[in-house]
Amino acid sequence: MSDAPTGIDPRGPRFTAAVTFVVLAVALLLSDAHPGIAAVVTGAQAVLFAIGAGLGVQKTPTGLFFRSVVRPRLTPPDHLEDPAPPRFAQAVGLVFALVATIGLATGATLLGQVFAGFAIVAAFLNAAFAFCLGCEMYLLGLRLRPART
């Protein structure tokens, strides 16, 4: 049995959210003039979300970059977080990115823009204020579950 602390550095998901914000902002900026390219960009972000939802945010390319390049240059975190809420948040982001991709790819540009916009807002809140909407949804879901006897 290991005495090593479990959990993830909370700054990692914030870093990933900042990158997500930039990627989706690029997609939104391209969406009117080049919806096909915007669909590819949101599709790429959907792949990143799928990795985060399936394997955990720390296994995404941005998570690996954070762990190997950024984190060694920072002071150790004052606490570690449970990886389950950010993983759930990645799954929520995946749904929004998929709808955005489908909308942009099929000519339903407004639908794609709205769903990309929702994901951008969530990414911004996490990156700028450490407020993870998907994580809060996860925790609310835990509170709403019936208590086990």
JSON list of C-alpha atoms in Angstrom, two decimals:
[
{"chain": "A", "resi": 1, "resn": "MET", "atom": "CA", "xyz": [0.00, 0.00, 0.00]},
{"chain": "A", "resi": 2, "resn": "SER", "atom": "CA", "xyz": [1.31, 3.47, -0.87]},
{"chain": "A", "resi": 3, "resn": "ASP", "atom": "CA", "xyz": [1.32, 6.51, 1.39]},
{"chain": "A", "resi": 4, "resn": "ALA", "atom": "CA", "xyz": [1.58, 8.83, -1.63]},
{"chain": "A", "resi": 5, "resn": "PRO", "atom": "CA", "xyz": [-1.18, 11.44, -1.79]},
{"chain": "A", "resi": 6, "resn": "THR", "atom": "CA", "xyz": [-3.94, 10.77, -4.29]},
{"chain": "A", "resi": 7, "resn": "GLY", "atom": "CA", "xyz": [-5.65, 13.35, -6.40]},
{"chain": "A", "resi": 8, "resn": "ILE", "atom": "CA", "xyz": [-4.74, 15.88, -9.03]},
{"chain": "A", "resi": 9, "resn": "ASP", "atom": "CA", "xyz": [-3.22, 19.33, -8.90]},
{"chain": "A", "resi": 10, "resn": "PRO", "atom": "CA", "xyz": [-6.21, 21.71, -9.19]},
{"chain": "A", "resi": 11, "resn": "ARG", "atom": "CA", "xyz": [-4.18, 24.03, -11.41]},
{"chain": "A", "resi": 12, "resn": "GLY", "atom": "CA", "xyz": [-4.03, 21.37, -14.14]},
{"chain": "A", "resi": 13, "resn": "PRO", "atom": "CA", "xyz": [-7.75, 21.48, -15.01]},
{"chain": "A", "resi": 14, "resn": "ARG", "atom": "CA", "xyz": [-7.59, 25.29, -14.91]},
{"chain": "A", "resi": 15, "resn": "PHE", "atom": "CA", "xyz": [-4.72, 25.24, -17.39]},
{"chain": "A", "resi": 16, "resn": "THR", "atom": "CA", "xyz": [-6.69, 22.84, -19.60]},
{"chain": "A", "resi": 17, "resn": "ALA", "atom": "CA", "xyz": [-9.72, 25.14, -19.35]},
{"chain": "A", "resi": 18, "resn": "ALA", "atom": "CA", "xyz": [-7.61, 28.09, -20.52]},
{"chain": "A", "resi": 19, "resn": "VAL", "atom": "CA", "xyz": [-6.46, 26.13, -23.57]},
{"chain": "A", "resi": 20, "resn": "THR", "atom": "CA", "xyz": [-10.05, 25.01, -24.21]},
{"chain": "A", "resi": 21, "resn": "PHE", "atom": "CA", "xyz": [-11.18, 28.63, -24.06]},
{"chain": "A", "resi": 22, "resn": "VAL", "atom": "CA", "xyz": [-8.65, 29.62, -26.73]},
{"chain": "A", "resi": 23, "resn": "VAL", "atom": "CA", "xyz": [-9.46, 26.66, -29.00]},
{"chain": "A", "resi": 24, "resn": "LEU", "atom": "CA", "xyz": [-13.21, 27.28, -28.86]},
{"chain": "A", "resi": 25, "resn": "ALA", "atom": "CA", "xyz": [-12.78, 31.04, -29.26]},
{"chain": "A", "resi": 26, "resn": "VAL", "atom": "CA", "xyz": [-10.87, 30.37, -32.49]},
{"chain": "A", "resi": 27, "resn": "ALA", "atom": "CA", "xyz": [-13.71, 28.11, -33.63]},
{"chain": "A", "resi": 28, "resn": "LEU", "atom": "CA", "xyz": [-16.29, 30.81, -32.89]},
{"chain": "A", "resi": 29, "resn": "LEU", "atom": "CA", "xyz": [-14.27, 33.46, -34.69]},
{"chain": "A", "resi": 30, "resn": "LEU", "atom": "CA", "xyz": [-14.08, 31.20, -37.76]},
{"chain": "A", "resi": 31, "resn": "SER", "atom": "CA", "xyz": [-17.67, 29.97, -37.61]},
{"chain": "A", "resi": 32, "resn": "ASP", "atom": "CA", "xyz": [-19.34, 32.58, -39.84]},
{"chain": "A", "resi": 33, "resn": "ALA", "atom": "CA", "xyz": [-16.76, 32.77, -42.63]},
{"chain": "A", "resi": 34, "resn": "HIS", "atom": "CA", "xyz": [-15.42, 29.20, -42.43]},
{"chain": "A", "resi": 35, "resn": "PRO", "atom": "CA", "xyz": [-17.90, 26.91, -40.65]},
{"chain": "A", "resi": 36, "resn": "GLY", "atom": "CA", "xyz": [-16.17, 23.79, -42.00]},
{"chain": "A", "resi": 37, "resn": "ILE", "atom": "CA", "xyz": [-12.86, 24.77, -40.42]},
{"chain": "A", "resi": 38, "resn": "ALA", "atom": "CA", "xyz": [-14.69, 25.74, -37.23]},
{"chain": "A", "resi": 39, "resn": "ALA", "atom": "CA", "xyz": [-16.29, 22.27, -37.21]},
{"chain": "A", "resi": 40, "resn": "VAL", "atom": "CA", "xyz": [-12.84, 20.67, -37.45]},
{"chain": "A", "resi": 41, "resn": "VAL", "atom": "CA", "xyz": [-11.61, 22.82, -34.55]},
{"chain": "A", "resi": 42, "resn": "THR", "atom": "CA", "xyz": [-14.61, 21.97, -32.35]},
{"chain": "A", "resi": 43, "resn": "GLY", "atom": "CA", "xyz": [-14.23, 18.33, -33.39]},
{"chain": "A", "resi": 44, "resn": "ALA", "atom": "CA", "xyz": [-10.61, 18.39, -32.25]},
{"chain": "A", "resi": 45, "resn": "GLN", "atom": "CA", "xyz": [-11.72, 19.85, -28.94]},
{"chain": "A", "resi": 46, "resn": "ALA", "atom": "CA", "xyz": [-14.34, 17.10, -28.68]},
{"chain": "A", "resi": 47, "resn": "VAL", "atom": "CA", "xyz": [-11.55, 14.53, -29.03]},
{"chain": "A", "resi": 48, "resn": "LEU", "atom": "CA", "xyz": [-9.66, 16.23, -26.17]},
{"chain": "A", "resi": 49, "resn": "PHE", "atom": "CA", "xyz": [-12.83, 16.18, -24.06]},
{"chain": "A", "resi": 50, "resn": "ALA", "atom": "CA", "xyz": [-13.33, 12.48, -24.87]},
{"chain": "A", "resi": 51, "resn": "ILE", "atom": "CA", "xyz": [-9.82, 11.70, -23.65]},
{"chain": "A", "resi": 52, "resn": "GLY", "atom": "CA", "xyz": [-10.46, 13.69, -20.48]},
{"chain": "A", "resi": 53, "resn": "ALA", "atom": "CA", "xyz": [-13.80, 12.00, -19.86]},
{"chain": "A", "resi": 54, "resn": "GLY", "atom": "CA", "xyz": [-12.47, 8.52, -20.59]},
{"chain": "A", "resi": 55, "resn": "LEU", "atom": "CA", "xyz": [-9.03, 8.62, -19.01]},
{"chain": "A", "resi": 56, "resn": "GLY", "atom": "CA", "xyz": [-9.11, 11.71, -16.79]},
{"chain": "A", "resi": 57, "resn": "VAL", "atom": "CA", "xyz": [-8.14, 15.31, -17.43]},
{"chain": "A", "resi": 58, "resn": "GLN", "atom": "CA", "xyz": [-4.56, 14.57, -16.36]},
{"chain": "A", "resi": 59, "resn": "LYS", "atom": "CA", "xyz": [-4.20, 12.21, -19.38]},
{"chain": "A", "resi": 60, "resn": "THR", "atom": "CA", "xyz": [-5.19, 14.79, -22.01]},
{"chain": "A", "resi": 61, "resn": "PRO", "atom": "CA", "xyz": [-2.40, 16.36, -24.08]},
{"chain": "A", "resi": 62, "resn": "THR", "atom": "CA", "xyz": [-2.86, 19.62, -22.15]},
{"chain": "A", "resi": 63, "resn": "GLY", "atom": "CA", "xyz": [-2.81, 17.73, -18.86]},
{"chain": "A", "resi": 64, "resn": "LEU", "atom": "CA", "xyz": [0.40, 15.95, -19.83]},
{"chain": "A", "resi": 65, "resn": "PHE", "atom": "CA", "xyz": [1.94, 19.26, -20.93]},
{"chain": "A", "resi": 66, "resn": "PHE", "atom": "CA", "xyz": [0.92, 20.84, -17.63]},
{"chain": "A", "resi": 67, "resn": "ARG", "atom": "CA", "xyz": [2.38, 17.97, -15.60]},
{"chain": "A", "resi": 68, "resn": "SER", "atom": "CA", "xyz": [5.67, 17.77, -17.51]},
{"chain": "A", "resi": 69, "resn": "VAL", "atom": "CA", "xyz": [6.37, 21.42, -18.42]},
{"chain": "A", "resi": 70, "resn": "VAL", "atom": "CA", "xyz": [4.30, 23.81, -16.31]},
{"chain": "A", "resi": 71, "resn": "ARG", "atom": "CA", "xyz": [3.94, 22.13, -12.90]},
{"chain": "A", "resi": 72, "resn": "PRO", "atom": "CA", "xyz": [7.69, 21.61, -12.33]},
{"chain": "A", "resi": 73, "resn": "ARG", "atom": "CA", "xyz": [8.08, 25.39, -12.51]},
{"chain": "A", "resi": 74, "resn": "LEU", "atom": "CA", "xyz": [5.40, 26.02, -9.87]},
{"chain": "A", "resi": 75, "resn": "THR", "atom": "CA", "xyz": [5.38, 25.58, -6.13]},
{"chain": "A", "resi": 76, "resn": "PRO", "atom": "CA", "xyz": [3.68, 22.39, -4.98]},
{"chain": "A", "resi": 77, "resn": "PRO", "atom": "CA", "xyz": [-0.10, 22.71, -4.70]},
{"chain": "A", "resi": 78, "resn": "ASP", "atom": "CA", "xyz": [-1.50, 23.33, -1.24]},
{"chain": "A", "resi": 79, "resn": "HIS", "atom": "CA", "xyz": [-4.04, 20.55, -1.80]},
{"chain": "A", "resi": 80, "resn": "LEU", "atom": "CA", "xyz": [-4.98, 17.88, -4.30]},
{"chain": "A", "resi": 81, "resn": "GLU", "atom": "CA", "xyz": [-8.46, 17.42, -5.79]},
{"chain": "A", "resi": 82, "resn": "ASP", "atom": "CA", "xyz": [-10.57, 14.39, -6.48]},
{"chain": "A", "resi": 83, "resn": "PRO", "atom": "CA", "xyz": [-10.25, 13.71, -10.24]},
{"chain": "A", "resi": 84, "resn": "ALA", "atom": "CA", "xyz": [-13.89, 12.57, -10.59]},
{"chain": "A", "resi": 85, "resn": "PRO", "atom": "CA", "xyz": [-15.56, 16.02, -10.83]},
{"chain": "A", "resi": 86, "resn": "PRO", "atom": "CA", "xyz": [-13.18, 17.32, -13.55]},
{"chain": "A", "resi": 87, "resn": "ARG", "atom": "CA", "xyz": [-13.62, 14.04, -15.42]},
{"chain": "A", "resi": 88, "resn": "PHE", "atom": "CA", "xyz": [-17.39, 14.51, -15.33]},
{"chain": "A", "resi": 89, "resn": "ALA", "atom": "CA", "xyz": [-16.91, 18.11, -16.49]},
{"chain": "A", "resi": 90, "resn": "GLN", "atom": "CA", "xyz": [-14.93, 16.78, -19.47]},
{"chain": "A", "resi": 91, "resn": "ALA", "atom": "CA", "xyz": [-17.89, 14.55, -20.34]},
{"chain": "A", "resi": 92, "resn": "VAL", "atom": "CA", "xyz": [-20.25, 17.54, -20.21]},
{"chain": "A", "resi": 93, "resn": "GLY", "atom": "CA", "xyz": [-17.83, 19.49, -22.40]},
{"chain": "A", "resi": 94, "resn": "LEU", "atom": "CA", "xyz": [-17.76, 16.58, -24.81]},
{"chain": "A", "resi": 95, "resn": "VAL", "atom": "CA", "xyz": [-21.53, 16.76, -25.27]},
{"chain": "A", "resi": 96, "resn": "PHE", "atom": "CA", "xyz": [-21.41, 20.51, -25.94]},
{"chain": "A", "resi": 97, "resn": "ALA", "atom": "CA", "xyz": [-18.46, 20.16, -28.34]},
{"chain": "A", "resi": 98, "resn": "LEU", "atom": "CA", "xyz": [-20.17, 17.35, -30.24]},
{"chain": "A", "resi": 99, "resn": "VAL", "atom": "CA", "xyz": [-23.35, 19.37, -30.68]},
{"chain": "A", "resi": 100, "resn": "ALA", "atom": "CA", "xyz": [-21.27, 22.38, -31.75]},
{"chain": "A", "resi": 101, "resn": "THR", "atom": "CA", "xyz": [-19.36, 20.24, -34.24]},
{"chain": "A", "resi": 102, "resn": "ILE", "atom": "CA", "xyz": [-22.51, 18.71, -35.70]},
{"chain": "A", "resi": 103, "resn": "GLY", "atom": "CA", "xyz": [-24.16, 22.12, -35.97]},
{"chain": "A", "resi": 104, "resn": "LEU", "atom": "CA", "xyz": [-21.19, 23.69, -37.72]},
{"chain": "A", "resi": 105, "resn": "ALA", "atom": "CA", "xyz": [-20.64, 20.72, -40.01]},
{"chain": "A", "resi": 106, "resn": "THR", "atom": "CA", "xyz": [-24.28, 20.49, -41.14]},
{"chain": "A", "resi": 107, "resn": "GLY", "atom": "CA", "xyz": [-24.94, 24.15, -41.76]},
{"chain": "A", "resi": 108, "resn": "ALA", "atom": "CA", "xyz": [-26.79, 24.75, -38.49]},
{"chain": "A", "resi": 109, "resn": "THR", "atom": "CA", "xyz": [-24.19, 27.42, -37.70]},
{"chain": "A", "resi": 110, "resn": "LEU", "atom": "CA", "xyz": [-26.20, 29.17, -35.00]},
{"chain": "A", "resi": 111, "resn": "LEU", "atom": "CA", "xyz": [-26.66, 25.89, -33.13]},
{"chain": "A", "resi": 112, "resn": "GLY", "atom": "CA", "xyz": [-22.92, 25.27, -33.33]},
{"chain": "A", "resi": 113, "resn": "GLN", "atom": "CA", "xyz": [-22.15, 28.80, -32.18]},
{"chain": "A", "resi": 114, "resn": "VAL", "atom": "CA", "xyz": [-24.53, 28.58, -29.22]},
{"chain": "A", "resi": 115, "resn": "PHE", "atom": "CA", "xyz": [-23.11, 25.29, -27.98]},
{"chain": "A", "resi": 116, "resn": "ALA", "atom": "CA", "xyz": [-19.52, 26.39, -28.52]},
{"chain": "A", "resi": 117, "resn": "GLY", "atom": "CA", "xyz": [-20.45, 29.59, -26.65]},
{"chain": "A", "resi": 118, "resn": "PHE", "atom": "CA", "xyz": [-21.79, 27.60, -23.68]},
{"chain": "A", "resi": 119, "resn": "ALA", "atom": "CA", "xyz": [-18.55, 25.62, -23.55]},
{"chain": "A", "resi": 120, "resn": "ILE", "atom": "CA", "xyz": [-16.50, 28.83, -23.80]},
{"chain": "A", "resi": 121, "resn": "VAL", "atom": "CA", "xyz": [-18.33, 30.36, -20.85]},
{"chain": "A", "resi": 122, "resn": "ALA", "atom": "CA", "xyz": [-17.71, 27.25, -18.75]},
{"chain": "A", "resi": 123, "resn": "ALA", "atom": "CA", "xyz": [-14.02, 27.14, -19.75]},
{"chain": "A", "resi": 124, "resn": "PHE", "atom": "CA", "xyz": [-13.61, 30.85, -18.97]},
{"chain": "A", "resi": 125, "resn": "LEU", "atom": "CA", "xyz": [-15.19, 30.49, -15.52]},
{"chain": "A", "resi": 126, "resn": "ASN", "atom": "CA", "xyz": [-12.85, 27.62, -14.70]},
{"chain": "A", "resi": 127, "resn": "ALA", "atom": "CA", "xyz": [-9.71, 29.24, -16.11]},
{"chain": "A", "resi": 128, "resn": "ALA", "atom": "CA", "xyz": [-10.28, 32.70, -14.67]},
{"chain": "A", "resi": 129, "resn": "PHE", "atom": "CA", "xyz": [-12.10, 32.04, -11.41]},
{"chain": "A", "resi": 130, "resn": "ALA", "atom": "CA", "xyz": [-11.52, 28.33, -10.61]},
{"chain": "A", "resi": 131, "resn": "PHE", "atom": "CA", "xyz": [-15.29, 27.83, -10.85]},
{"chain": "A", "resi": 132, "resn": "CYS", "atom": "CA", "xyz": [-15.91, 24.56, -12.67]},
{"chain": "A", "resi": 133, "resn": "LEU", "atom": "CA", "xyz": [-19.55, 24.31, -13.76]},
{"chain": "A", "resi": 134, "resn": "GLY", "atom": "CA", "xyz": [-19.28, 20.62, -14.65]},
{"chain": "A", "resi": 135, "resn": "CYS", "atom": "CA", "xyz": [-17.67, 19.89, -11.29]},
{"chain": "A", "resi": 136, "resn": "GLU", "atom": "CA", "xyz": [-20.49, 21.70, -9.52]},
{"chain": "A", "resi": 137, "resn": "MET", "atom": "CA", "xyz": [-23.02, 19.65, -11.53]},
{"chain": "A", "resi": 138, "resn": "TYR", "atom": "CA", "xyz": [-21.22, 16.49, -10.42]},
{"chain": "A", "resi": 139, "resn": "LEU", "atom": "CA", "xyz": [-21.33, 17.52, -6.76]},
{"chain": "A", "resi": 140, "resn": "LEU", "atom": "CA", "xyz": [-24.99, 18.53, -7.03]},
{"chain": "A", "resi": 141, "resn": "GLY", "atom": "CA", "xyz": [-25.75, 15.11, -8.51]},
{"chain": "A", "resi": 142, "resn": "LEU", "atom": "CA", "xyz": [-24.06, 13.47, -5.52]},
{"chain": "A", "resi": 143, "resn": "ARG", "atom": "CA", "xyz": [-26.16, 15.52, -3.11]},
{"chain": "A", "resi": 144, "resn": "LEU", "atom": "CA", "xyz": [-29.37, 14.69, -4.94]},
{"chain": "A", "resi": 145, "resn": "ARG", "atom": "CA", "xyz": [-28.80, 10.95, -4.92]},
{"chain": "A", "resi": 146, "resn": "PRO", "atom": "CA", "xyz": [-30.81, 9.07, -2.33]},
{"chain": "A", "resi": 147, "resn": "ALA", "atom": "CA", "xyz": [-28.84, 8.24, 0.80]},
{"chain": "A", "resi": 148, "resn": "ARG", "atom": "CA", "xyz": [-27.74, 4.63, 1.17]},
{"chain": "A", "resi": 149, "resn": "THR", "atom": "CA", "xyz": [-28.94, 2.82, 4.25]}
]
